[in-house]
Each structure stands twice: as C-alpha cells, then as structure tokens.
mmCIF file of C-alpha atoms in Angstrom:
data_model
loop_
_atom_site.group_PDB
_atom_site.id
_atom_site.type_symbol
_atom_site.label_atom_id
_atom_site.label_comp_id
_atom_site.label_asym_id
_atom_site.label_seq_id
_atom_site.Cartn_x
_atom_site.Cartn_y
_atom_site.Cartn_z
ATOM 1 C CA UNK H 197 74.510 167.103 129.006
ATOM 2 C CA UNK H 198 73.751 163.811 130.758
ATOM 3 C CA UNK H 199 75.602 164.739 133.935
ATOM 4 C CA UNK H 200 73.363 167.772 134.327
ATOM 5 C CA UNK H 201 70.225 165.611 134.356
ATOM 6 C CA UNK H 202 71.190 163.122 137.078
ATOM 7 C CA UNK H 203 71.244 163.715 140.836
ATOM 8 C CA UNK H 204 73.193 161.461 143.199
ATOM 9 C CA UNK H 205 70.687 160.674 145.965
ATOM 10 C CA UNK H 206 72.536 160.881 149.314
ATOM 11 C CA UNK H 207 75.789 160.528 147.397
ATOM 12 C CA UNK H 208 76.647 157.191 145.766
ATOM 13 C CA UNK H 209 74.245 155.466 148.142
ATOM 14 C CA UNK H 210 74.015 152.127 146.363
ATOM 15 C CA UNK H 211 77.655 151.245 147.012
ATOM 16 C CA UNK H 212 78.571 153.369 150.049
ATOM 17 C CA UNK H 213 76.918 154.474 153.303
ATOM 18 C CA UNK H 214 74.487 157.272 152.562
ATOM 19 C CA UNK H 215 75.148 160.906 153.409
ATOM 20 C CA UNK H 216 78.800 160.321 154.214
ATOM 21 C CA UNK H 217 81.795 162.164 152.846
ATOM 22 C CA UNK H 218 82.830 158.849 151.296
ATOM 23 C CA UNK H 219 79.530 158.527 149.397
ATOM 24 C CA UNK H 220 79.743 162.140 148.245
ATOM 25 C CA UNK H 221 83.339 161.777 147.103
ATOM 26 C CA UNK H 222 82.563 158.532 145.257
ATOM 27 C CA UNK H 223 79.620 160.187 143.500
ATOM 28 C CA UNK H 224 81.948 162.925 142.292
ATOM 29 C CA UNK H 225 84.494 160.328 141.160
ATOM 30 C CA UNK H 226 81.713 158.589 139.219
ATOM 31 C CA UNK H 227 81.045 161.851 137.394
ATOM 32 C CA UNK H 228 78.099 163.364 139.263
ATOM 33 C CA UNK H 229 77.522 167.083 138.812
ATOM 34 C CA UNK H 230 74.521 167.173 141.158
ATOM 35 C CA UNK H 231 74.441 165.561 144.595
ATOM 36 C CA UNK H 232 71.672 165.587 147.195
ATOM 37 C CA UNK H 233 72.340 165.360 150.929
ATOM 38 C CA UNK H 234 70.108 165.567 154.002
ATOM 39 C CA UNK H 235 70.491 167.706 157.098
ATOM 40 C CA UNK H 236 69.532 167.028 160.707
ATOM 41 C CA UNK H 237 70.671 169.115 163.684
ATOM 42 C CA UNK H 238 72.690 168.275 166.774
ATOM 43 C CA UNK H 239 71.592 169.264 170.270
ATOM 44 C CA UNK H 240 73.859 172.315 170.048
ATOM 45 C CA UNK H 241 72.340 173.473 166.753
ATOM 46 C CA UNK H 242 75.018 172.288 164.332
ATOM 47 C CA UNK H 243 73.852 171.052 160.899
ATOM 48 C CA UNK H 244 74.849 167.414 160.414
ATOM 49 C CA UNK H 245 74.762 165.378 157.194
ATOM 50 C CA UNK H 246 72.190 162.743 158.139
ATOM 51 C CA UNK H 247 68.794 161.601 156.878
ATOM 52 C CA UNK H 248 66.944 160.058 159.812
ATOM 53 C CA UNK H 249 65.906 161.757 163.027
ATOM 54 C CA UNK H 250 67.126 158.679 164.907
ATOM 55 C CA UNK H 251 70.546 157.038 164.840
ATOM 56 C CA UNK H 252 69.317 153.427 164.681
ATOM 57 C CA UNK H 253 69.328 152.579 160.969
ATOM 58 C CA UNK H 254 72.543 154.290 159.912
ATOM 59 C CA UNK H 255 74.572 154.193 163.130
ATOM 60 C CA UNK H 256 73.048 151.286 165.071
ATOM 61 C CA UNK H 257 72.313 153.397 168.155
ATOM 62 C CA UNK H 258 68.949 153.876 169.867
ATOM 63 C CA UNK H 259 69.119 157.655 170.236
ATOM 64 C CA UNK H 260 67.847 160.734 168.430
ATOM 65 C CA UNK H 261 70.285 162.899 166.496
ATOM 66 C CA UNK H 262 69.176 166.043 168.319
ATOM 67 C CA UNK H 263 69.978 164.520 171.716
ATOM 68 C CA UNK H 264 73.728 164.563 171.071
ATOM 69 C CA UNK H 265 76.176 167.393 170.448
ATOM 70 C CA UNK H 266 78.017 167.722 167.169
ATOM 71 C CA UNK H 267 81.194 166.676 168.954
ATOM 72 C CA UNK H 268 79.515 163.483 170.107
ATOM 73 C CA UNK H 269 77.918 162.735 166.744
ATOM 74 C CA UNK H 270 81.136 162.940 164.724
ATOM 75 C CA UNK H 271 82.579 160.167 166.880
ATOM 76 C CA UNK H 272 79.807 157.793 165.761
ATOM 77 C CA UNK H 273 79.838 155.481 162.769
ATOM 78 C CA UNK H 274 77.563 156.101 159.801
ATOM 79 C CA UNK H 275 78.201 152.638 158.367
ATOM 80 C CA UNK H 276 74.616 151.406 157.773
ATOM 81 C CA UNK H 277 75.264 148.062 159.507
ATOM 82 C CA UNK H 278 72.198 146.278 158.096
ATOM 83 C CA UNK H 279 73.340 146.940 154.525
ATOM 84 C CA UNK H 280 77.100 146.751 154.879
ATOM 85 C CA UNK H 281 77.893 144.964 158.145
ATOM 86 C CA UNK H 282 81.187 146.287 159.486
ATOM 87 C CA UNK H 283 82.670 147.024 156.039
ATOM 88 C CA UNK H 284 82.533 150.781 156.615
ATOM 89 C CA UNK H 285 82.732 150.861 160.397
ATOM 90 C CA UNK H 286 85.432 153.543 160.271
ATOM 91 C CA UNK H 287 83.183 155.959 158.327
ATOM 92 C CA UNK H 288 81.806 158.607 160.673
ATOM 93 C CA UNK H 289 78.945 161.097 160.758
ATOM 94 C CA UNK H 290 79.974 164.476 159.335
ATOM 95 C CA UNK H 291 79.090 168.088 159.947
ATOM 96 C CA UNK H 292 77.739 169.999 156.956
ATOM 97 C CA UNK H 293 80.867 172.148 157.107
ATOM 98 C CA UNK H 294 82.982 169.075 156.357
ATOM 99 C CA UNK H 295 81.723 168.984 152.768
ATOM 100 C CA UNK H 296 83.010 172.464 151.894
ATOM 101 C CA UNK H 297 86.561 171.404 150.954
ATOM 102 C CA UNK H 298 85.129 168.887 148.468
ATOM 103 C CA UNK H 299 82.852 171.516 146.939
ATOM 104 C CA UNK H 300 85.680 174.022 146.693
ATOM 105 C CA UNK H 301 87.833 171.413 144.965
ATOM 106 C CA UNK H 302 85.028 170.615 142.501
ATOM 107 C CA UNK H 303 83.371 173.844 141.295
ATOM 108 C CA UNK H 304 81.460 171.835 138.685
ATOM 109 C CA UNK H 305 79.454 170.139 141.451
ATOM 110 C CA UNK H 306 76.170 171.511 142.789
ATOM 111 C CA UNK H 307 74.777 170.333 146.109
ATOM 112 C CA UNK H 308 71.074 169.981 146.848
ATOM 113 C CA UNK H 309 70.877 170.454 150.626
ATOM 114 C CA UNK H 310 67.626 169.014 151.959
ATOM 115 C CA UNK H 311 66.644 170.398 155.340
ATOM 116 C CA UNK H 312 64.669 167.716 157.150
ATOM 117 C CA UNK H 313 61.546 168.879 158.934
ATOM 118 C CA UNK H 314 62.725 167.426 162.258
ATOM 119 C CA UNK H 315 65.386 170.110 162.575
ATOM 120 C CA UNK H 316 62.937 172.850 161.665
ATOM 121 C CA UNK H 317 60.513 171.693 164.361
ATOM 122 C CA UNK H 318 63.380 171.477 166.847
ATOM 123 C CA UNK H 319 65.055 174.845 166.220
ATOM 124 C CA UNK H 320 62.621 176.950 164.219
ATOM 125 C CA UNK H 321 62.883 178.117 160.621
ATOM 126 C CA UNK H 322 64.943 181.258 161.145
ATOM 127 C CA UNK H 323 67.533 179.590 163.367
ATOM 128 C CA UNK H 324 67.892 176.732 160.907
ATOM 129 C CA UNK H 325 68.311 179.123 157.978
ATOM 130 C CA UNK H 326 70.874 181.178 159.887
ATOM 131 C CA UNK H 327 72.856 178.061 160.815
ATOM 132 C CA UNK H 328 72.866 176.771 157.234
ATOM 133 C CA UNK H 329 73.828 180.178 155.839
ATOM 134 C CA UNK H 330 76.679 180.533 158.328
ATOM 135 C CA UNK H 331 78.159 177.280 157.024
ATOM 136 C CA UNK H 332 77.470 177.500 153.300
ATOM 137 C CA UNK H 333 77.825 181.212 152.518
ATOM 138 C CA UNK H 334 81.405 180.874 151.153
ATOM 139 C CA UNK H 335 80.104 178.524 148.432
ATOM 140 C CA UNK H 336 76.436 179.509 148.380
ATOM 141 C CA UNK H 337 76.367 179.520 144.587
ATOM 142 C CA UNK H 338 76.995 175.770 144.582
ATOM 143 C CA UNK H 339 74.291 175.001 147.152
ATOM 144 C CA UNK H 340 70.557 174.741 146.508
ATOM 145 C CA UNK H 341 68.295 174.578 149.559
ATOM 146 C CA UNK H 342 65.371 172.146 149.343
ATOM 147 C CA UNK H 343 62.793 170.911 151.833
ATOM 148 C CA UNK H 344 59.290 169.529 152.256
ATOM 149 C CA UNK H 345 58.657 172.567 154.470
ATOM 150 C CA UNK H 346 57.359 175.182 152.036
ATOM 151 C CA UNK H 347 57.378 177.983 154.605
ATOM 152 C CA UNK H 348 61.066 177.370 155.251
ATOM 153 C CA UNK H 349 61.868 177.514 151.543
ATOM 154 C CA UNK H 350 59.781 180.677 151.193
ATOM 155 C CA UNK H 351 61.816 182.217 154.018
ATOM 156 C CA UNK H 352 65.052 181.192 152.288
ATOM 157 C CA UNK H 353 63.825 182.682 149.007
ATOM 158 C CA UNK H 354 62.781 185.938 150.677
ATOM 159 C CA UNK H 355 66.136 186.074 152.466
ATOM 160 C CA UNK H 356 67.948 186.045 149.142
ATOM 161 C CA UNK H 357 69.135 182.451 148.872
ATOM 162 C CA UNK H 358 70.195 182.199 145.215
ATOM 163 C CA UNK H 359 68.440 178.932 144.344
ATOM 164 C CA UNK H 360 65.788 176.919 146.178
ATOM 165 C CA UNK H 361 63.572 173.901 145.649
ATOM 166 C CA UNK H 362 60.542 172.244 147.183
ATOM 167 C CA UNK H 363 59.966 168.538 147.715
ATOM 168 C CA UNK H 364 56.259 167.906 147.151
ATOM 169 C CA UNK H 365 54.199 165.083 148.596
ATOM 170 C CA UNK H 366 51.730 164.699 145.730
ATOM 171 C CA UNK H 367 51.279 165.678 142.098
ATOM 172 C CA UNK H 368 48.333 167.891 143.027
ATOM 173 C CA UNK H 369 50.661 169.962 145.242
ATOM 174 C CA UNK H 370 52.099 171.517 142.088
ATOM 175 C CA UNK H 371 49.003 173.702 141.811
ATOM 176 C CA UNK H 372 49.071 174.999 145.400
ATOM 177 C CA UNK H 373 49.108 178.783 145.700
ATOM 178 C CA UNK H 374 51.640 178.520 148.540
ATOM 179 C CA UNK H 375 54.022 176.778 146.153
ATOM 180 C CA UNK H 376 53.581 179.356 143.419
ATOM 181 C CA UNK H 377 54.443 182.154 145.865
ATOM 182 C CA UNK H 378 57.893 180.642 146.404
ATOM 183 C CA UNK H 379 58.872 180.575 142.711
ATOM 184 C CA UNK H 380 61.090 177.508 143.307
ATOM 185 C CA UNK H 381 63.864 176.728 140.879
ATOM 186 C CA UNK H 382 63.405 172.980 141.418
ATOM 187 C CA UNK H 383 60.537 170.675 142.325
ATOM 188 C CA UNK H 384 61.321 167.208 143.658
ATOM 189 C CA UNK H 385 58.706 164.447 143.641
ATOM 190 C CA UNK H 386 58.689 160.682 144.141
ATOM 191 C CA UNK H 387 57.870 158.719 141.004
ATOM 192 C CA UNK H 388 55.263 156.905 143.107
ATOM 193 C CA UNK H 389 53.306 160.157 143.474
ATOM 194 C CA UNK H 390 53.028 160.863 139.754
ATOM 195 C CA UNK H 391 50.165 159.670 137.511
ATOM 196 C CA UNK H 392 51.191 156.426 135.846
ATOM 197 C CA UNK H 393 50.650 157.656 132.296
ATOM 198 C CA UNK H 394 50.903 160.787 130.215
ATOM 199 C CA UNK H 395 53.296 163.677 129.842
ATOM 200 C CA UNK H 396 54.331 165.618 132.925
ATOM 201 C CA UNK H 397 52.772 169.037 132.608
ATOM 202 C CA UNK H 398 52.685 171.687 135.299
ATOM 203 C CA UNK H 399 52.201 175.432 135.464
ATOM 204 C CA UNK H 400 55.576 175.900 137.090
ATOM 205 C CA UNK H 401 58.768 176.966 135.354
ATOM 206 C CA UNK H 402 60.781 174.986 137.901
ATOM 207 C CA UNK H 403 62.974 172.078 136.895
ATOM 208 C CA UNK H 404 61.152 168.829 137.737
ATOM 209 C CA UNK H 405 63.292 166.222 139.523
ATOM 210 C CA UNK H 406 61.849 162.704 139.866
ATOM 211 C CA UNK H 407 63.139 160.227 142.445
ATOM 212 C CA UNK H 408 64.005 157.355 143.223
ATOM 213 C CA UNK H 409 65.059 156.055 139.780
ATOM 214 C CA UNK H 410 67.278 152.976 139.772
ATOM 215 C CA UNK H 411 67.719 151.951 136.133
ATOM 216 C CA UNK H 412 68.665 153.534 132.832
ATOM 217 C CA UNK H 413 65.425 152.299 131.264
ATOM 218 C CA UNK H 414 63.336 154.019 133.928
ATOM 219 C CA UNK H 415 65.368 157.216 133.591
ATOM 220 C CA UNK H 416 64.845 157.307 129.818
ATOM 221 C CA UNK H 417 61.106 156.809 130.293
ATOM 222 C CA UNK H 418 60.863 159.652 132.817
ATOM 223 C CA UNK H 419 62.841 161.935 130.535
ATOM 224 C CA UNK H 420 60.474 160.995 127.694
ATOM 225 C CA UNK H 421 57.493 161.918 129.853
ATOM 226 C CA UNK H 422 58.968 165.310 130.665
ATOM 227 C CA UNK H 423 61.158 165.054 133.754
ATOM 228 C CA UNK H 424 64.040 167.507 133.633
ATOM 229 C CA UNK H 425 66.212 165.482 136.018
ATOM 230 C CA UNK H 426 66.108 162.177 137.876
ATOM 231 C CA UNK H 427 67.565 161.344 141.266
ATOM 232 C CA UNK H 428 69.171 157.974 141.928
ATOM 233 C CA UNK H 429 70.988 155.981 144.582
ATOM 234 C CA UNK H 430 72.798 154.327 141.660
ATOM 235 C CA UNK H 431 74.514 157.378 140.205
ATOM 236 C CA UNK H 432 77.523 155.515 138.837
ATOM 237 C CA UNK H 433 75.402 152.860 137.179
ATOM 238 C CA UNK H 434 73.115 155.397 135.523
ATOM 239 C CA UNK H 435 75.968 157.553 134.285
ATOM 240 C CA UNK H 436 77.578 154.474 132.750
ATOM 241 C CA UNK H 437 74.434 152.927 131.270
ATOM 242 C CA UNK H 438 73.120 156.193 129.833
ATOM 243 C CA UNK H 439 76.422 157.432 128.436
ATOM 244 C CA UNK H 440 75.768 155.998 124.978
ATOM 245 C CA UNK H 441 72.051 156.743 124.793
ATOM 246 C CA UNK H 442 70.402 159.754 123.230
ATOM 247 C CA UNK H 443 68.297 161.674 125.734
#
C-alpha cells in the first residue's frame, strides 16, 4: 500500500511549520500513515517536539532549547518566521505528550520519534530513554524510536522497545558491526549519502528509508532501486501524485 511506503518528514513540513501539532495533524489529514518527528529536551528534562538545538530558525529567539523549562517553551511560537512570516504566529512549541491524543484518535498512524543527539549529550542515554518511555508507554506500539546515536538505540532495543531504527551518516555504515548488534527494524539514510547508481543492497533485514525525497518521480526511482520507504516534507503532494502509479 502506498501510504505504508511514505513518511511525513516533520509532519506536513512543506505547507506548515515543522514539528508542530498542526503539521502532524495536516499530515494525517493528507493520508499519512507514517510520520517522523524530532525530540529535544527542556532544561527540566521534558521531551519537546523540536528539531534544532537552538530556537533561532523555528522560533526566532537566540536561545538554546535546553536553557528553558517546558513551561517556558510551550509559550513560544514555532512559526518558522523566515518561511512563513507571521502566518502561523499562534502555533506554539509542543511537548511530546501533546501528540498522544492524536495518535490515540488515529491507530492507523505510526510515529517515528527521532531523539536528537543534543538531548542525549545533555541528559545521558538512560535518562532520555526513561523520559521518552514515561510519555509514550500508553501507545508504545505506535511509536518507533530512531536516532543517529547507535548506543542509544541499542539501549532502547535491549530495554525492550518494540521497534527501533538507526539514522546512518553514510552508506558504508550499513556494514558496521555496531549496527548489526542492534538488529534495527528501520534504517534511515539521506539520498545524498547513497551511491548514485545501482540497486540498494545491504546485509540488513531492516526496512530502508531514504530521505529527503520531494517529487513523485524521485520516489518512484528510489523504489525501483530498492528503497522500502521514502521520507518527504511534501507528504500530501507525494500521496496525490503517486496515487495512480504502480509501485
């Protein structure tokens, strides 16, 4: 099924501010079954839905996310002023816990929860895992933990998290022994890090997710080469443009 091969990158990022409840909700409305979000941590250790370690790009503020409490962060806009001006000035930063009602309402949706390395460095792997588990355990079956930090994902796997994934920095990383020890269910990789020609072959049984893919033509080509899924800021556009194409 097409919807099971496309991942909404930071929600419906092309049309709405990334990593906001609005972008997530609009991705679901567009038909997304898989959505990726990013997690940073507040100064009081609360997981927040946010990509950058600093607040400048998305919120227009010269501060680090981990310098403010969760209570302070949720008062701030997440409007991406350089992209959208003041169009979404009323859209705020959200806690990870804020997404649970949407997930509960839409059991067909699976969330890839990417733990940014900044939070891991700030709090430590075990504290981060505990904080994420405390929030997501009611709907853990709908939530897949992913990260560039392989040791964190190994810890999550060993702790019994049902499904995990690793974001790799290069194609050669797929052969690392440290990656094989994790037995990830998903491997995420930028299309820029993949050899320009040939079929995508690896020794892993994990689903291969290629990002950032913006057009239907590019998605079809990556599927032809062997990608299991593609991740896109333009989830609505891809779902529409691919709906009548054989994959």
